[in-house]
PDB file of C-alpha atoms in Angstrom:
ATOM      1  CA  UNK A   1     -25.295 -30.146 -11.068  1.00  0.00           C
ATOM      2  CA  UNK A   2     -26.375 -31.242 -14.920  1.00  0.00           C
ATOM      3  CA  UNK A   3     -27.523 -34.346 -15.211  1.00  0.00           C
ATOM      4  CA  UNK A   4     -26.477 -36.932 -18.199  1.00  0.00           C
ATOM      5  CA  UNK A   5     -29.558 -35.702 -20.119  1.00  0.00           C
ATOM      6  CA  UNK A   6     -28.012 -31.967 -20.383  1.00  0.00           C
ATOM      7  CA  UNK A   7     -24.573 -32.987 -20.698  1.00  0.00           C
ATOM      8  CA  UNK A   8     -25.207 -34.769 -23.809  1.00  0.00           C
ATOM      9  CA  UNK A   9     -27.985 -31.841 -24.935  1.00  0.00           C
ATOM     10  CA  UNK A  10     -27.811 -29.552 -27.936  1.00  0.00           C
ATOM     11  CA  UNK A  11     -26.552 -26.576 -26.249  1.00  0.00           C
ATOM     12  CA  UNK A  12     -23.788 -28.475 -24.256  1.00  0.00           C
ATOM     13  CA  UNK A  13     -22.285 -30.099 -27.610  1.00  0.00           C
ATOM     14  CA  UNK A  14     -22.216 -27.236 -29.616  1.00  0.00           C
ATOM     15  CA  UNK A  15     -20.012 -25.082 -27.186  1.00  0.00           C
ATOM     16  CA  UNK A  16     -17.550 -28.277 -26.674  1.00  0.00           C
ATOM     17  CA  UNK A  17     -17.003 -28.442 -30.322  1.00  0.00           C
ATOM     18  CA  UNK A  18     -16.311 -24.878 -30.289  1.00  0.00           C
ATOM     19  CA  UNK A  19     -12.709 -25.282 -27.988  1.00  0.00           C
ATOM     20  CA  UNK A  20      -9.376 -26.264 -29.287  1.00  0.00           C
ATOM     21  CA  UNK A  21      -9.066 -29.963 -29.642  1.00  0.00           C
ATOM     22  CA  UNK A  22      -6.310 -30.412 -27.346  1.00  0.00           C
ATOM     23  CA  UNK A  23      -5.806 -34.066 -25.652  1.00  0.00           C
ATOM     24  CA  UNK A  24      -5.831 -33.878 -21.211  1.00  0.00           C
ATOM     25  CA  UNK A  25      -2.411 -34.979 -20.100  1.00  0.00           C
ATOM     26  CA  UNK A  26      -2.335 -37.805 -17.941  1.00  0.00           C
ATOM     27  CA  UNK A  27       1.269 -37.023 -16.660  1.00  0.00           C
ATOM     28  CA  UNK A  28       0.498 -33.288 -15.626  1.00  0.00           C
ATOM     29  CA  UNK A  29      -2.604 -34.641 -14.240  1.00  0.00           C
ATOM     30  CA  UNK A  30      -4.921 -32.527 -16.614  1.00  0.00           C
ATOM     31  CA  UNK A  31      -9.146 -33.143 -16.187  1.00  0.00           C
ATOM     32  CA  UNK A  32     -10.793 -29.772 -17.748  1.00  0.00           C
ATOM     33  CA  UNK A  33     -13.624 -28.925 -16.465  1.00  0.00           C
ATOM     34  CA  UNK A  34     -16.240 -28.778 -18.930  1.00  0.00           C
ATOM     35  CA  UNK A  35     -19.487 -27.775 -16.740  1.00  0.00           C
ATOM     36  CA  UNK A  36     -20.537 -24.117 -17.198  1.00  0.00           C
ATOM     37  CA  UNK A  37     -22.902 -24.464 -13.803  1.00  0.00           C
ATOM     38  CA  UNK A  38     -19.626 -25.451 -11.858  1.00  0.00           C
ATOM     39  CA  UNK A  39     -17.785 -22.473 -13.346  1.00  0.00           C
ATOM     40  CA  UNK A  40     -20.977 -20.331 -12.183  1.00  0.00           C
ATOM     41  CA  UNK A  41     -20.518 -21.477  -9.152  1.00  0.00           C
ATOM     42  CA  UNK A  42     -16.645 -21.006  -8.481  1.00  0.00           C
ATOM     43  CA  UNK A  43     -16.708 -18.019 -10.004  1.00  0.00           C
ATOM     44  CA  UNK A  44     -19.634 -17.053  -7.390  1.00  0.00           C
ATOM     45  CA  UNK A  45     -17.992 -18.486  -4.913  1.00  0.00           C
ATOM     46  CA  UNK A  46     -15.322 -16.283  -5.343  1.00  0.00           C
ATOM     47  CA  UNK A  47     -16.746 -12.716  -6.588  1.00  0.00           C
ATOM     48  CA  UNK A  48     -14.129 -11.501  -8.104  1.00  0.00           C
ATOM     49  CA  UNK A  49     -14.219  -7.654  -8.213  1.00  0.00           C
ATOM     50  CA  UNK A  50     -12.717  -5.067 -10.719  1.00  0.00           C
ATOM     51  CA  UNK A  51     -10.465  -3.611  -8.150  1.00  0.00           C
ATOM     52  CA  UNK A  52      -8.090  -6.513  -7.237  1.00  0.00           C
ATOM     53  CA  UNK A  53      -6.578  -8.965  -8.871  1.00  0.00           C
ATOM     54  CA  UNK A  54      -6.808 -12.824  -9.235  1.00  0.00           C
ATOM     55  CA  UNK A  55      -4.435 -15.470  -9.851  1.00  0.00           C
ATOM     56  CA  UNK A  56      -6.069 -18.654 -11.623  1.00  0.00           C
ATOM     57  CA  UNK A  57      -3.709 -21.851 -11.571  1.00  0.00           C
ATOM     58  CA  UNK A  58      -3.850 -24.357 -14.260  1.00  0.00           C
ATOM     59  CA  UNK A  59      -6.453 -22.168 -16.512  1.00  0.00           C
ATOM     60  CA  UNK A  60      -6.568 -25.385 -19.221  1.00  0.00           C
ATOM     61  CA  UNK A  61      -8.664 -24.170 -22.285  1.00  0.00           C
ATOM     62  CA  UNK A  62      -9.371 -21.459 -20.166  1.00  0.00           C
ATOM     63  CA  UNK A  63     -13.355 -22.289 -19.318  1.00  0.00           C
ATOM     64  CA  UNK A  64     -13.123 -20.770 -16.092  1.00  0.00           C
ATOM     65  CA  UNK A  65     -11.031 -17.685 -17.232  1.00  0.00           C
ATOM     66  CA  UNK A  66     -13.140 -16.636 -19.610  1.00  0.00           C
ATOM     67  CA  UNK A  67     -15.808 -16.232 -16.742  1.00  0.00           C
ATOM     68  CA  UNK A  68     -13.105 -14.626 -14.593  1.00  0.00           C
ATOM     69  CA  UNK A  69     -12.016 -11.779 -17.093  1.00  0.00           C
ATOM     70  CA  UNK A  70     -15.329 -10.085 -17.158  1.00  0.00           C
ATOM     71  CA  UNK A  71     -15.207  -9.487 -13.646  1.00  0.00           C
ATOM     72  CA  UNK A  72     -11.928  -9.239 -11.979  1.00  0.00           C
ATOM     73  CA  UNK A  73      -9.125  -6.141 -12.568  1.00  0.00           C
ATOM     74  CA  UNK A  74      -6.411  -8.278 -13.354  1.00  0.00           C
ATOM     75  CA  UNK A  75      -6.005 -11.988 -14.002  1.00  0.00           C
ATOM     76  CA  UNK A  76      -2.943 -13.573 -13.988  1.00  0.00           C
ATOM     77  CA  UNK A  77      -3.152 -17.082 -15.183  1.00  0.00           C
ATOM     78  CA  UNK A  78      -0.532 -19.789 -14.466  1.00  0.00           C
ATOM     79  CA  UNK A  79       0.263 -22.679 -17.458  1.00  0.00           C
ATOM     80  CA  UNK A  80       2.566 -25.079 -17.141  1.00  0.00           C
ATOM     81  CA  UNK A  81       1.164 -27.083 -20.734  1.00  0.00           C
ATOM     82  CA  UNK A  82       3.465 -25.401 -23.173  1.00  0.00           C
ATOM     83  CA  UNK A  83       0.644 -26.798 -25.647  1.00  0.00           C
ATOM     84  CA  UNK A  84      -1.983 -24.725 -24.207  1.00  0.00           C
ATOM     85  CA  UNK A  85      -0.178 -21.511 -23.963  1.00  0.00           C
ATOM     86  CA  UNK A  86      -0.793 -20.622 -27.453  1.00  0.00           C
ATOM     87  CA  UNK A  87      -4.719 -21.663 -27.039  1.00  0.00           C
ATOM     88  CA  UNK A  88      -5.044 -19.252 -24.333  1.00  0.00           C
ATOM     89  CA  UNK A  89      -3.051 -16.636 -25.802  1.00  0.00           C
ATOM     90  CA  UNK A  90      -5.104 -16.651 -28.571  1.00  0.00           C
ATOM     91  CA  UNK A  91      -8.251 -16.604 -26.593  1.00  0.00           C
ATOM     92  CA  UNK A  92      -7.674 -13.865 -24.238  1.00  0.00           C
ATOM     93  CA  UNK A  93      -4.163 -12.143 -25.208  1.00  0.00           C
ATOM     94  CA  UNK A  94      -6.572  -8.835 -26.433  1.00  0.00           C
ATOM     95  CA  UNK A  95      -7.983  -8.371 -22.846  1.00  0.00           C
ATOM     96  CA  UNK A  96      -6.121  -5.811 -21.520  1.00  0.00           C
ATOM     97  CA  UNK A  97      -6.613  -6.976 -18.174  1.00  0.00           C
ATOM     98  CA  UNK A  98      -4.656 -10.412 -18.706  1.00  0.00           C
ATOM     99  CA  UNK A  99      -1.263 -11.795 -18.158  1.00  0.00           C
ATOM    100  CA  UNK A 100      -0.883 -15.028 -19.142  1.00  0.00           C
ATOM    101  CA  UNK A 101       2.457 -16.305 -17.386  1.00  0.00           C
ATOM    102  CA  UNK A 102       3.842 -19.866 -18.671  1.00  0.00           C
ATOM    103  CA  UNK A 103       5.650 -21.425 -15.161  1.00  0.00           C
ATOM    104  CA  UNK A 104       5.660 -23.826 -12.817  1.00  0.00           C
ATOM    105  CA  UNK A 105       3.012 -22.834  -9.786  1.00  0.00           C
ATOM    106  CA  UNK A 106       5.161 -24.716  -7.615  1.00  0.00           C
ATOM    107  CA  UNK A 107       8.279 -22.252  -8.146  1.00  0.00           C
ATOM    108  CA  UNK A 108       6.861 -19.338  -9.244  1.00  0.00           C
ATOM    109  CA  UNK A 109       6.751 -16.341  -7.010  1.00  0.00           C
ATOM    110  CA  UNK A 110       3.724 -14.858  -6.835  1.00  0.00           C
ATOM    111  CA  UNK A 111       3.932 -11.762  -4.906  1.00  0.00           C
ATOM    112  CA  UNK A 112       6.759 -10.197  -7.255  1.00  0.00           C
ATOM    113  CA  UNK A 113       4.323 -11.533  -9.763  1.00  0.00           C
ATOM    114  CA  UNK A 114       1.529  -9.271  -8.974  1.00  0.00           C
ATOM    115  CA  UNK A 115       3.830  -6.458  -8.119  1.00  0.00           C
ATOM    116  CA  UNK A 116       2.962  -3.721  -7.678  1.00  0.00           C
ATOM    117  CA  UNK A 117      -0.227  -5.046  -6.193  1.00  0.00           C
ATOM    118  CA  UNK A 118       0.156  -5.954  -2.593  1.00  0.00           C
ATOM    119  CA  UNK A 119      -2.549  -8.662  -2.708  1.00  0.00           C
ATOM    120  CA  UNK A 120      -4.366 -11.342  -4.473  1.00  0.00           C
ATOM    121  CA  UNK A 121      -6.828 -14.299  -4.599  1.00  0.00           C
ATOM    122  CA  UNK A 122      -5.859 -17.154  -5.831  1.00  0.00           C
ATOM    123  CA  UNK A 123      -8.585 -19.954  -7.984  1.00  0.00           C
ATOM    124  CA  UNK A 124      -7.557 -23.254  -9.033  1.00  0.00           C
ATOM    125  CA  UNK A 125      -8.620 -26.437 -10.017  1.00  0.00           C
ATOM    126  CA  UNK A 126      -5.185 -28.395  -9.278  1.00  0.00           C
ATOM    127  CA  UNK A 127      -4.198 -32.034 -10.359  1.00  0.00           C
ATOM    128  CA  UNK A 128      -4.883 -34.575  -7.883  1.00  0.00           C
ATOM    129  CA  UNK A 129      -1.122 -35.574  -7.853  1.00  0.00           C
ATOM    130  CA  UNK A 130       0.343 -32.121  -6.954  1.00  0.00           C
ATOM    131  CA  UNK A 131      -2.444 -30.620  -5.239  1.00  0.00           C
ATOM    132  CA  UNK A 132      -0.699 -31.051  -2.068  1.00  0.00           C
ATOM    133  CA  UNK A 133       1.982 -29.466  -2.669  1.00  0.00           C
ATOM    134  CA  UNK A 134       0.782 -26.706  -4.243  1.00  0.00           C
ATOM    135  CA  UNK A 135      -1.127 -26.173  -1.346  1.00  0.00           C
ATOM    136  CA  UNK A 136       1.800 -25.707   0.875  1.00  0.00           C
ATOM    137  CA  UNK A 137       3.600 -23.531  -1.456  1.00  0.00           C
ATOM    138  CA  UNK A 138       0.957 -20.980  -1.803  1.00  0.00           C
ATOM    139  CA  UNK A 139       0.749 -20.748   2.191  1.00  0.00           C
ATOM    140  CA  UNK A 140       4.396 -20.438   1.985  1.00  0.00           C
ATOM    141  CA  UNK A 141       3.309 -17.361   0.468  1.00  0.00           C
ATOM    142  CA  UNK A 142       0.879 -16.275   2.177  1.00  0.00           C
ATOM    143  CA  UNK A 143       2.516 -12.714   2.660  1.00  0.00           C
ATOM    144  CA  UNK A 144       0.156 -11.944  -0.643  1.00  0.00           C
ATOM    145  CA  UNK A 145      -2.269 -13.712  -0.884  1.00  0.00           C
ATOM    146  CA  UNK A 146      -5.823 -13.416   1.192  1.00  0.00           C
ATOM    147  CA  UNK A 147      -7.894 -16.422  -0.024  1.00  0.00           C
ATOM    148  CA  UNK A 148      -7.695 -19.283  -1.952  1.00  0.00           C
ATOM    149  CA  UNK A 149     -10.582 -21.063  -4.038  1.00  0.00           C
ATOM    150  CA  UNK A 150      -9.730 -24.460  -4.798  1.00  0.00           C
ATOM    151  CA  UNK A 151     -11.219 -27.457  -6.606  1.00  0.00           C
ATOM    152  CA  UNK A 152      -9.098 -30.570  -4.717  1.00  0.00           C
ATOM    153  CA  UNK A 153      -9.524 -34.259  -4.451  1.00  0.00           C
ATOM    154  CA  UNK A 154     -12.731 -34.772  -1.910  1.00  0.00           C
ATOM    155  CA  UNK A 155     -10.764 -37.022  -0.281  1.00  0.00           C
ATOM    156  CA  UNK A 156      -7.762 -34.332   0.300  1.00  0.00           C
ATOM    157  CA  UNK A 157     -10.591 -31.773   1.459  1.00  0.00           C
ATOM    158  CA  UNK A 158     -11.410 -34.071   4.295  1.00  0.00           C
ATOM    159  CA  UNK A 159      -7.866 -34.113   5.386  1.00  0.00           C
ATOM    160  CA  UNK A 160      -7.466 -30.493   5.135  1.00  0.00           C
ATOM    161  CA  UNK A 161     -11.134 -29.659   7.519  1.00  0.00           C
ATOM    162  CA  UNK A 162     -10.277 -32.691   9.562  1.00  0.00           C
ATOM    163  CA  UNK A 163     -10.492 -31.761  13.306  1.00  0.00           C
ATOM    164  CA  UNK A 164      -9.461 -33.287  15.923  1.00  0.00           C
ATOM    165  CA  UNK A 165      -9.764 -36.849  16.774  1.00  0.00           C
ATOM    166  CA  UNK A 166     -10.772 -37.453  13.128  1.00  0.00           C
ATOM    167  CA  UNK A 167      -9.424 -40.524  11.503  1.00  0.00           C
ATOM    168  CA  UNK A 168      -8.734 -38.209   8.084  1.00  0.00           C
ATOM    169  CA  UNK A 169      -6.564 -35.637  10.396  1.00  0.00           C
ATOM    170  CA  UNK A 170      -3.066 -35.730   9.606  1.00  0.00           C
ATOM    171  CA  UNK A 171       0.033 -33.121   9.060  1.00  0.00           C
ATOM    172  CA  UNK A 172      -1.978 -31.193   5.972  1.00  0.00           C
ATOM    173  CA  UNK A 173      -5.194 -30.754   8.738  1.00  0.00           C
ATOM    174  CA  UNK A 174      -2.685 -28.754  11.019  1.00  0.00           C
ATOM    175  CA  UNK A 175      -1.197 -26.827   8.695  1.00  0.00           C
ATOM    176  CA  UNK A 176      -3.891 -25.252   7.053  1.00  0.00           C
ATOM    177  CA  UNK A 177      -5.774 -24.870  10.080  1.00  0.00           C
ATOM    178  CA  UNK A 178      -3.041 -22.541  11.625  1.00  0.00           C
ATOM    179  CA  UNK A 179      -2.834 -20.324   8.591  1.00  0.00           C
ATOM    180  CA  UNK A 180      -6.211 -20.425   7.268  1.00  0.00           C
ATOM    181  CA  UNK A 181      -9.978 -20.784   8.120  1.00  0.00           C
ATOM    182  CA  UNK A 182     -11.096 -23.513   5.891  1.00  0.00           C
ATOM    183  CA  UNK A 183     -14.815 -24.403   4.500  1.00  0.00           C
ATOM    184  CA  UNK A 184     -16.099 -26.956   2.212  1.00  0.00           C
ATOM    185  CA  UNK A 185     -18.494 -25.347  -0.456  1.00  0.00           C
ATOM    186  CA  UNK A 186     -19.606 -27.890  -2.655  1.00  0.00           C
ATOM    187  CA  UNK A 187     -18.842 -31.412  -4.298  1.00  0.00           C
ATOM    188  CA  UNK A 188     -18.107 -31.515  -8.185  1.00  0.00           C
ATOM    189  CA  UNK A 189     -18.981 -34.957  -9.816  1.00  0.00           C
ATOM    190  CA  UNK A 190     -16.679 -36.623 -12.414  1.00  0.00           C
ATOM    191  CA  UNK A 191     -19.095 -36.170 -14.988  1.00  0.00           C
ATOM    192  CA  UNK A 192     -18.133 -31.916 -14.605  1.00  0.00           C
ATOM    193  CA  UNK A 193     -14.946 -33.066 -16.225  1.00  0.00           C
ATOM    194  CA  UNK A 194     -13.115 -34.452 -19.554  1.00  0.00           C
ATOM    195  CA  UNK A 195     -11.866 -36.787 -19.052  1.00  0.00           C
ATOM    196  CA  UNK A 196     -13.926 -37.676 -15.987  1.00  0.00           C
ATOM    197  CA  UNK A 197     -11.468 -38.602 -13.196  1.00  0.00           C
ATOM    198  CA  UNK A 198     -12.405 -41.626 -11.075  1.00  0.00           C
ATOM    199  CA  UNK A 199     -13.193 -39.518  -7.859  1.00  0.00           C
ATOM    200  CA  UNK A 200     -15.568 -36.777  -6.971  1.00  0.00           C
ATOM    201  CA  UNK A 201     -13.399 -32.999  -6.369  1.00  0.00           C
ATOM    202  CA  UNK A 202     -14.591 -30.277  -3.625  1.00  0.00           C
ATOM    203  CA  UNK A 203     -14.125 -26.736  -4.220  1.00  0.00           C
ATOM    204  CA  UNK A 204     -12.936 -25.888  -0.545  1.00  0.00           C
ATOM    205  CA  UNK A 205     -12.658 -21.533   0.012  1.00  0.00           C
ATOM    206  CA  UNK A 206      -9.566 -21.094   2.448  1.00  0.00           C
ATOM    207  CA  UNK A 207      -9.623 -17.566   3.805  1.00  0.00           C
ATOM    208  CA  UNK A 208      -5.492 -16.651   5.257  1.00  0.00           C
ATOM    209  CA  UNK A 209      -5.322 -15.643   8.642  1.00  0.00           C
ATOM    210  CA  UNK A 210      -3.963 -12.134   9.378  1.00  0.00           C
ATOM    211  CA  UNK A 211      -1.325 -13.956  11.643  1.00  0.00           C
ATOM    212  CA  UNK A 212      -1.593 -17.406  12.141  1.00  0.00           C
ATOM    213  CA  UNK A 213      -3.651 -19.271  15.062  1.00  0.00           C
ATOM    214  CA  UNK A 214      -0.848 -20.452  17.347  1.00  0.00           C
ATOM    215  CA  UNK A 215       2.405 -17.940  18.366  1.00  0.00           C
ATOM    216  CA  UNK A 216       5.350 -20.033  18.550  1.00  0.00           C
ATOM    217  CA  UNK A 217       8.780 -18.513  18.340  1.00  0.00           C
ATOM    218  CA  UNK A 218      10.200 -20.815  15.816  1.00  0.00           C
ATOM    219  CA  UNK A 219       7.659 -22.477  13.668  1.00  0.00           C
ATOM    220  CA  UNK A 220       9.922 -24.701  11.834  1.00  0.00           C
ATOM    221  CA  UNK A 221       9.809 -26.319  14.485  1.00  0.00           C
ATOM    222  CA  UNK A 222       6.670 -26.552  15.366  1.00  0.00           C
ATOM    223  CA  UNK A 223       6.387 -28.110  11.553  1.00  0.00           C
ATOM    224  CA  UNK A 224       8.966 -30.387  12.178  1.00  0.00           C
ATOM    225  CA  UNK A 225       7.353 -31.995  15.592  1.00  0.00           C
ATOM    226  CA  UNK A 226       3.883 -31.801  13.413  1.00  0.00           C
ATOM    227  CA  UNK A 227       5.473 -33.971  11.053  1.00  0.00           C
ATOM    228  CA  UNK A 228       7.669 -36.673  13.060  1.00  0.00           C
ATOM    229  CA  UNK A 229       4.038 -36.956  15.055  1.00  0.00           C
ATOM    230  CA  UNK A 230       2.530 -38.113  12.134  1.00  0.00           C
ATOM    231  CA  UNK A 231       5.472 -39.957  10.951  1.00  0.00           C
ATOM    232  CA  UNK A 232       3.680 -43.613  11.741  1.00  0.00           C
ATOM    233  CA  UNK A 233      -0.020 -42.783  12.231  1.00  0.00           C
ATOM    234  CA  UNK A 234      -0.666 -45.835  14.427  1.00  0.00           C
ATOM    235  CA  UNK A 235       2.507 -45.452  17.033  1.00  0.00           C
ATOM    236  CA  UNK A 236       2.058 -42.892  19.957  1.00  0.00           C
ATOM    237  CA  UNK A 237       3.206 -39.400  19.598  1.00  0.00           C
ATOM    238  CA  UNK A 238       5.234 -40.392  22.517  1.00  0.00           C
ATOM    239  CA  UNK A 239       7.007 -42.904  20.282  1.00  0.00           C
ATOM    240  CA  UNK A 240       6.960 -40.865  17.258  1.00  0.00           C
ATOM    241  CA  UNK A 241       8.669 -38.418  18.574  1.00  0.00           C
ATOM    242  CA  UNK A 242      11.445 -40.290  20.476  1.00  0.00           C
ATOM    243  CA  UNK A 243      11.867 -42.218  16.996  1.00  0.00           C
ATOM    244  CA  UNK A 244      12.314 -38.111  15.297  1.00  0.00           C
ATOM    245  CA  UNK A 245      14.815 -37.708  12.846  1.00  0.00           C
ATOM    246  CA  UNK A 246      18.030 -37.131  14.376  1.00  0.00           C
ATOM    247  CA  UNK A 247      18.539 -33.404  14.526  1.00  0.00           C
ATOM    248  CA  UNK A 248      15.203 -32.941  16.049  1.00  0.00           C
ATOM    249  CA  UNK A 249      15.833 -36.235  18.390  1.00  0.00           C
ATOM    250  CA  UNK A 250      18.704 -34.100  19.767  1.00  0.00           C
ATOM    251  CA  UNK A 251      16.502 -31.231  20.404  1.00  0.00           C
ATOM    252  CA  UNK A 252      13.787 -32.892  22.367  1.00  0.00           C
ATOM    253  CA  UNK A 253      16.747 -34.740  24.441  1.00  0.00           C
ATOM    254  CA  UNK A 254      17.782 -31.307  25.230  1.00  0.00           C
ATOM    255  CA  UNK A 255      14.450 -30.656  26.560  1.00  0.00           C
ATOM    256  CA  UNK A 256      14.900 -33.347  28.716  1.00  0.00           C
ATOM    257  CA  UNK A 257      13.092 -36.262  26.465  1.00  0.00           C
ATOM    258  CA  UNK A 258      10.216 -37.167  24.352  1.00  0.00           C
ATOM    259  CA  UNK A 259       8.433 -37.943  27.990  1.00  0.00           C
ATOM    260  CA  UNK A 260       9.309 -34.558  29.774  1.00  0.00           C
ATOM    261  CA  UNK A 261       8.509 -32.463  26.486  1.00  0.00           C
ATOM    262  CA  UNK A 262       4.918 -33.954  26.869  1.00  0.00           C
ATOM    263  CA  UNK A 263       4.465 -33.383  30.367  1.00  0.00           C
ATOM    264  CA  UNK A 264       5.558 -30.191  30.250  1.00  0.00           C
ATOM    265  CA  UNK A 265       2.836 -29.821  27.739  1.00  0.00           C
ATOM    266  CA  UNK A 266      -0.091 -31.810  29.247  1.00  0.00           C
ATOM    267  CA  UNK A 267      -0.291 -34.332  26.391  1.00  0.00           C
ATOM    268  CA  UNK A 268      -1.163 -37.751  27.452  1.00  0.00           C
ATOM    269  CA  UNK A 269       2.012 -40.207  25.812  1.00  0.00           C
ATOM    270  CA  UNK A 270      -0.012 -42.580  24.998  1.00  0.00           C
ATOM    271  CA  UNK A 271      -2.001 -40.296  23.089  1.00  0.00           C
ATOM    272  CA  UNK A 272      -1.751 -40.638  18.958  1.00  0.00           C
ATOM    273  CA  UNK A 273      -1.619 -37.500  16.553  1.00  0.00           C
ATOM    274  CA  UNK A 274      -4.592 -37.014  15.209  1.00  0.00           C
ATOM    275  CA  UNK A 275      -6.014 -36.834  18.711  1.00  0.00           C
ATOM    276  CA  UNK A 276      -3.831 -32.984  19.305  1.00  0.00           C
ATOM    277  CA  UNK A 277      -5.205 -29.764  18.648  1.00  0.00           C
ATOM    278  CA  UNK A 278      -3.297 -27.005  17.367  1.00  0.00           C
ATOM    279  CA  UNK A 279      -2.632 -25.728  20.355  1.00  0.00           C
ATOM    280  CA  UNK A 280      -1.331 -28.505  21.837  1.00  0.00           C
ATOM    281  CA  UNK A 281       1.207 -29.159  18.704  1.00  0.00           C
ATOM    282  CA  UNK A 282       2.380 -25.221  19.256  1.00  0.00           C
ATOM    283  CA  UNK A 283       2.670 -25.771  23.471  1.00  0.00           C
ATOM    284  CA  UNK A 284       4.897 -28.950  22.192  1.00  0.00           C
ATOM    285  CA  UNK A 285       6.787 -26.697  20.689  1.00  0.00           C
ATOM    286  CA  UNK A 286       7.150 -24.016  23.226  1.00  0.00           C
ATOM    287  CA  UNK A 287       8.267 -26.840  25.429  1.00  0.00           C
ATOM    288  CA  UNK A 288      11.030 -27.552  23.155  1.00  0.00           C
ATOM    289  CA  UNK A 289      11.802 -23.914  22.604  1.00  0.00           C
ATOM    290  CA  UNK A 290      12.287 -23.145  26.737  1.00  0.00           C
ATOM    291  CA  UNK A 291      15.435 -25.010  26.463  1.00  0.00           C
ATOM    292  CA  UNK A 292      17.210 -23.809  23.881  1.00  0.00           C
ATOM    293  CA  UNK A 293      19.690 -21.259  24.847  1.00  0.00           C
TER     294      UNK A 293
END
């Protein structure tokens, strides 16, 4: 990581002045990052080849892309700033190798994006406020994509590689976890950024499963009981879940009650939900499932 000394050197200034002076977006989250050594490292991290193709979400002024395009086969790059469309247009529209699509990464569909590739990676450095969410929408569509480099929140990156027992675990650990092996590469200070957000980001690598770590027959389900466990962190998951919302109340009655569906699957009641492994969350569920029908 730079230090002060560099960021403010000779070298540093000259190739800031040289981007488009366009002004970070405070309600679509926007902090560019600004440190070539951090795009080194992501792009590294990530080793793109000239055979496949990569999706980058939220290119900015396009300081990682420009890395990107010199390696990968094709790039398609996701901007929802109808500002910075032009920018990057401008910048890279010539490389044959580049798509630039203007859309939402929370709606678009990326596999009939890529088409008629079967496959991509996906890099990202994602606003804090939506990172979440985008999260769970690309393993919603997972069907296409095999890994995922993204710059998050720290503090989100400790929920997501949260085992069990851990006072950060919570419904994001558990999800990931079943669809994707997760590790924490390497912290990014504020300083890599302009403007410099008020928390230190992790570039986490999340590598999708071939089929996910549990088997459970219905697995919104298994969601759904994931998510009424966490509903009040400090209750018991034996409370939680007799307090689930009503359609999935009825279901656990069905399986004879919040107490049978945890004896059935050897979880103490008095136990809370960060304390459950995934397995335990998926024999829940299988204990739900055996009585329907």
């Amino acid at each position: 990581m730079r230090d002060e000394e560099e960021k403010d050197g000779p070298s540093f200034i000259a190739h800031r002045l040289a981007l488009p002076r366009t002004r970070a977006k405070k309600s679509l989250g926007q902090n560019f990052l600004v440190d070539e050594r951090v795009v080194e490292r992501i792009v590294g991290a990530l080793g793109p080849r000239g055979d496949e193709t990569i999706i980058e979400i939220g290119p900015g002024r396009g300081e990682l892309t420009s890395s990107l395009l010199k390696l990968a086969g094709r790039l398609f790059a996701i901007e929802l700033d109808r500002e910075l469309v032009p920018i990057l247009s401008q910048r890279f529209g010539a490389s044959a190798n580049f798509q630039l699509v203007e859309a939402d990464a929370l709606t678009a569909d990326l596999c009939s994006l890529i088409a008629p590739a079967k496959s991509a990676r996906v890099v990202a450095n994602l606003p804090y406020y939506i990172s979440t969410a985008i999260l769970q929408r690309l393993i919603e569509q997972r069907a296409c994509i095999t890994e995922m480099i993204l710059m998050l929140q720290r503090e989100v990156v400790k929920r997501i590689t949260a085992p069990p027992a851990s006072s950060a675990r919570g419904y994001l650990s558990v999800l990931v976890e079943a669809y994707c092996q997760r590790d924490a590469l390497f912290d990014v200070a504020p300083g890599s950024f302009r403007p410099a957000p008020k928390v230190w980001s992790t570039v986490v690598r999340l590598v999708v499963r071939p089929s996910p770590a549990v088997t459970v027959e219905d697995e919104t389900l298994l969601w759904q009981l994931v998510s009424a466990g966490f509903a009040q962190r400090r209750k018991t998951i034996f409370n939680n879940l007799r307090g689930a919302p009503e359609r999935l109340r009825a279901r656990i009655e069905g399986a004879g009650g919040a107490l049978c569906v945890l004896e059935t699957s050897e979880v103490a009641p008095q136990r809370r939900a960060e304390t459950l492994t995934l397995e335990e969350w998926a024999a829940l569920a299988r204990a739900v499932e055996a009585s329907d029908g």
